[in-house]
Short mmCIF file of C-alpha atoms and ligand atoms in Angstrom, two decimals:
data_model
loop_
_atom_site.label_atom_id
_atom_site.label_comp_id
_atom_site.label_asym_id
_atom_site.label_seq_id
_atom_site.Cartn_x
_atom_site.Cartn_y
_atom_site.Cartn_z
CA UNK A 49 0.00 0.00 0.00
CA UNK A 50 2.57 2.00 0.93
CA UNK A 51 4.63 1.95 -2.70
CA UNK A 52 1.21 2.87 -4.28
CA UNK A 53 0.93 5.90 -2.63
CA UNK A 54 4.58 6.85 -2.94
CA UNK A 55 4.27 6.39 -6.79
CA UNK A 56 1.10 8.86 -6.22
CA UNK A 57 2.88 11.26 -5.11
CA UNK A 58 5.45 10.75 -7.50
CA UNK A 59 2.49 11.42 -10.14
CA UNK A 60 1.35 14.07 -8.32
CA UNK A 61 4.33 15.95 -8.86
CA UNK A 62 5.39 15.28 -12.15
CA UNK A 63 1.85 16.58 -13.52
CA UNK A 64 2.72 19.62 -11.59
CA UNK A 65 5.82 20.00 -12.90
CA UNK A 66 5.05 19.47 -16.77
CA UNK A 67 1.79 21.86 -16.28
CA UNK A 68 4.17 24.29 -14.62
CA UNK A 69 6.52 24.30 -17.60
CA UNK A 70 4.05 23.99 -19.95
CA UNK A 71 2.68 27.51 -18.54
CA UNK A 72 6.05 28.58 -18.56
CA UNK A 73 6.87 27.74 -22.04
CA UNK A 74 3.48 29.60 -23.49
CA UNK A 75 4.74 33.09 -22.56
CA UNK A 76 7.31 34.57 -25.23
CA UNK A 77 10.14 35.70 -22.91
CA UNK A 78 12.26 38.07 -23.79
CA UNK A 79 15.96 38.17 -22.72
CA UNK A 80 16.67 41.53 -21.17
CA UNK A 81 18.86 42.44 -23.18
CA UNK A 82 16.30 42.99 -25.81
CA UNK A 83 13.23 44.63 -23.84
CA UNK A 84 15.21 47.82 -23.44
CA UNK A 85 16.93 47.76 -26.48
CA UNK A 86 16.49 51.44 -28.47
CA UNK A 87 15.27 51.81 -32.09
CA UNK A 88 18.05 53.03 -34.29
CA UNK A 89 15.75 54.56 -36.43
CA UNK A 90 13.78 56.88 -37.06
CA UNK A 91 9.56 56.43 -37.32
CA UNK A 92 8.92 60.18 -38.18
CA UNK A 93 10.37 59.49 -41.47
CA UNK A 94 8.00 58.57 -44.27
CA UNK A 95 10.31 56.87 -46.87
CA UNK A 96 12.02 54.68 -43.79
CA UNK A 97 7.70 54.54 -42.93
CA UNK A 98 6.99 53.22 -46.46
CA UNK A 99 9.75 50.51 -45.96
CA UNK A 100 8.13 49.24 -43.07
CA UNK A 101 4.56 49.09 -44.63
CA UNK A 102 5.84 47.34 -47.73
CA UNK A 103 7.82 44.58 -45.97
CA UNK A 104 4.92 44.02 -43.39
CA UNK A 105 2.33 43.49 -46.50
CA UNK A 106 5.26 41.50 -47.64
CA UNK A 107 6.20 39.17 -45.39
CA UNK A 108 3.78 39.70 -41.79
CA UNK A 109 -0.05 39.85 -43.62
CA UNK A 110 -0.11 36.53 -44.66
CA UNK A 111 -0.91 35.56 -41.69
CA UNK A 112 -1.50 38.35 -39.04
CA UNK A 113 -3.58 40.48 -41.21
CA UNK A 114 -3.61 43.46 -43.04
CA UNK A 115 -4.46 45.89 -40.14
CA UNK A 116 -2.76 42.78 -37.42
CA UNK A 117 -5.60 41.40 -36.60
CA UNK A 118 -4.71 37.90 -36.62
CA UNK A 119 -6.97 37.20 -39.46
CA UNK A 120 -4.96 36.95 -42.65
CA UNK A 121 -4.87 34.11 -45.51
CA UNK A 122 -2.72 31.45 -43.82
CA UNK A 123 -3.97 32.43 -39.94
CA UNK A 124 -6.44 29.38 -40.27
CA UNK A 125 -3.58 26.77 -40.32
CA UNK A 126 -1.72 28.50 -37.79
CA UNK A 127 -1.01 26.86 -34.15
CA UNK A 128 -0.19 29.45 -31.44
CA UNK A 129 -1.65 32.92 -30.91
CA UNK A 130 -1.18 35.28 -33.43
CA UNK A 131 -2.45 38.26 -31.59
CA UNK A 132 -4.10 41.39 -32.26
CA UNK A 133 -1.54 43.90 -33.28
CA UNK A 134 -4.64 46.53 -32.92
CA UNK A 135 -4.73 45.73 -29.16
CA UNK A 136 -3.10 47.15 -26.25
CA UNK A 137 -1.55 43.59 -25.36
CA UNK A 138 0.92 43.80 -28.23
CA UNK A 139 1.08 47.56 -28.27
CA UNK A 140 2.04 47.47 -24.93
CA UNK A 141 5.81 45.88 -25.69
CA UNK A 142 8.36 47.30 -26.25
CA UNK A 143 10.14 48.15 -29.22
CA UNK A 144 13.00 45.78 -28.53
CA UNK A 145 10.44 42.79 -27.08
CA UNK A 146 8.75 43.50 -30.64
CA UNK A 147 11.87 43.51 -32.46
CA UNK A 148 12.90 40.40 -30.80
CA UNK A 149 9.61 38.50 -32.10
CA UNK A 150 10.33 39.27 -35.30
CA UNK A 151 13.79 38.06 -35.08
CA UNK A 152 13.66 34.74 -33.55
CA UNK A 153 10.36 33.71 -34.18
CA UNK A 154 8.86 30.70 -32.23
CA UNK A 155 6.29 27.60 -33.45
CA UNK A 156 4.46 28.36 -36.61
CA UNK A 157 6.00 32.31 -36.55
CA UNK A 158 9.18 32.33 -39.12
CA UNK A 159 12.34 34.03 -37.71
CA UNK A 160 12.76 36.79 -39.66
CA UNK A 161 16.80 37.43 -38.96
CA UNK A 162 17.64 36.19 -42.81
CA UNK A 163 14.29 36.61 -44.47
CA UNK A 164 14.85 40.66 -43.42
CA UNK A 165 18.31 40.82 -43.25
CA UNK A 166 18.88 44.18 -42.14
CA UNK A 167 18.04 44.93 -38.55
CA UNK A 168 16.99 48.54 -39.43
CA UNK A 169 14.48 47.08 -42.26
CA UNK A 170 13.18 45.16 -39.18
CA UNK A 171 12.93 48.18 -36.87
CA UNK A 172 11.03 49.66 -40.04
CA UNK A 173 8.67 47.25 -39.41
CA UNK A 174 8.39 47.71 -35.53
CA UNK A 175 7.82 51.32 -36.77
CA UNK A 176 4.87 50.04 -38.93
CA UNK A 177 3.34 48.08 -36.53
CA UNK A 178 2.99 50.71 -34.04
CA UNK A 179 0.49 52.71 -36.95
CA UNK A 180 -1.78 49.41 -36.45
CA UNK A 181 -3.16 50.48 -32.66
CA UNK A 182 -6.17 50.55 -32.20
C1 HEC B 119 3.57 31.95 -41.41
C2 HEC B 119 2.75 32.82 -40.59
C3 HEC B 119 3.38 34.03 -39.95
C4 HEC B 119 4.06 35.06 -40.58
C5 HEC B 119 4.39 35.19 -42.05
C6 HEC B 119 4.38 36.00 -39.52
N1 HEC B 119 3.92 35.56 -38.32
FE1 HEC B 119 4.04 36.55 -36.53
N2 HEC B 119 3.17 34.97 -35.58
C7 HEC B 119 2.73 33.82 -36.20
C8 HEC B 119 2.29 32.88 -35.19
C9 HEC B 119 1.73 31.49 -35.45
C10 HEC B 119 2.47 33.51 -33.95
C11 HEC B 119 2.22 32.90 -32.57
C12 HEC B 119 3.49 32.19 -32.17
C13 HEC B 119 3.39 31.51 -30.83
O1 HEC B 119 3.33 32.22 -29.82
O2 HEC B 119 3.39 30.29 -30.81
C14 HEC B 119 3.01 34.84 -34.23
C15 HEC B 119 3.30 35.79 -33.27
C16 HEC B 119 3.77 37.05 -33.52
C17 HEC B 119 4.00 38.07 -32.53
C18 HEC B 119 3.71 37.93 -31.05
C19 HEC B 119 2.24 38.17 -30.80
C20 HEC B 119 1.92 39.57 -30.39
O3 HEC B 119 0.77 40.00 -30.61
O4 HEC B 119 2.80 40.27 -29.83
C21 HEC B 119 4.48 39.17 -33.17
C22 HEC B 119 4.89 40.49 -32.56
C23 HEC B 119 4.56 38.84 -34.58
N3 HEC B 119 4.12 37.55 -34.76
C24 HEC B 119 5.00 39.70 -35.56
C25 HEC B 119 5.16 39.34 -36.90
C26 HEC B 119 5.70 40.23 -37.92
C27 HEC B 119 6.07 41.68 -37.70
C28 HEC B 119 5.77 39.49 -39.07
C29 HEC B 119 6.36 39.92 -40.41
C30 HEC B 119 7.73 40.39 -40.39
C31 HEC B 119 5.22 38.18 -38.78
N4 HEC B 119 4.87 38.13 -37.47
C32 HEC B 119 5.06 37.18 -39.73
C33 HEC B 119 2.72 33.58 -37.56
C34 HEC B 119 3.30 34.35 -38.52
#
């Protein structure tokens, strides 16, 4: 009786653990480094803002929309939460935690380091997402 309950608790705590990491592993965390990193460039200007619309109808619309609501062509076969770029939750990062998204990528989103090579053209696009709030 005794070994039953001892593998119990054994179960117990492994559930707990893989629901714990699980939980863990669903928010997109940002190294530090990133969340305060500053924008090199410069959003008041409207050829570097034409950049960034053009590579977000590009390359982001597909799937997130063409105002970022989560609702474009390919969202459908999507797993993962593509958010609402109109909403404060996204608006509410930070340049850098944005920039950092569109870098690395996770799941079904594409890292975006080689498909936009430059790291101002994917600033531009920061830039450009900001002009999606709500
Ligand atoms: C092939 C489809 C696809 C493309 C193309 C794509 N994304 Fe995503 N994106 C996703 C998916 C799926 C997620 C959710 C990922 C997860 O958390 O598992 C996501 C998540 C995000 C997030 C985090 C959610 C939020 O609201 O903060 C940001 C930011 C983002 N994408 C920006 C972009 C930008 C900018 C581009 C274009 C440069 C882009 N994505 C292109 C599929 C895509």
């Amino acid at each position: 009786m005794k070994t039953v309950k001892y593998f119990m608790i054994i179960g117990i705590i492994a559930i707990g653990a893989l629901s714990f990491t699980l939980a863990i592993q669903d928010e997109w965390v940002v190294p530090a480094k990133y969340k305060t990193m500053k924008n090199p460039t410069d959003a008041k200007d409207s050829e570097n803002m034409a950049i960034g619309k053009s590579l977000y109808a590009k390359q982001c619309s597909s799937c997130h929309g063409k105002k970022g609501w989560g609702d474009g062509s390919k969202a459908k076969e999507m797993k993962g939460d593509l958010g609402d770029f109109s909403s404060n939750t996204t608006q509410k990062a930070t340049d850098g935690e944005l920039y950092y998204k569109i870098t690395t990528g996770r799941n079904d989103m594409p890292a975006f380091d080689k498909k936009i090579a430059s790291e101002d053209d994917r600033w531009l696009v920061v830039n450009y997402m900001r002009t999606l709030a709500k």
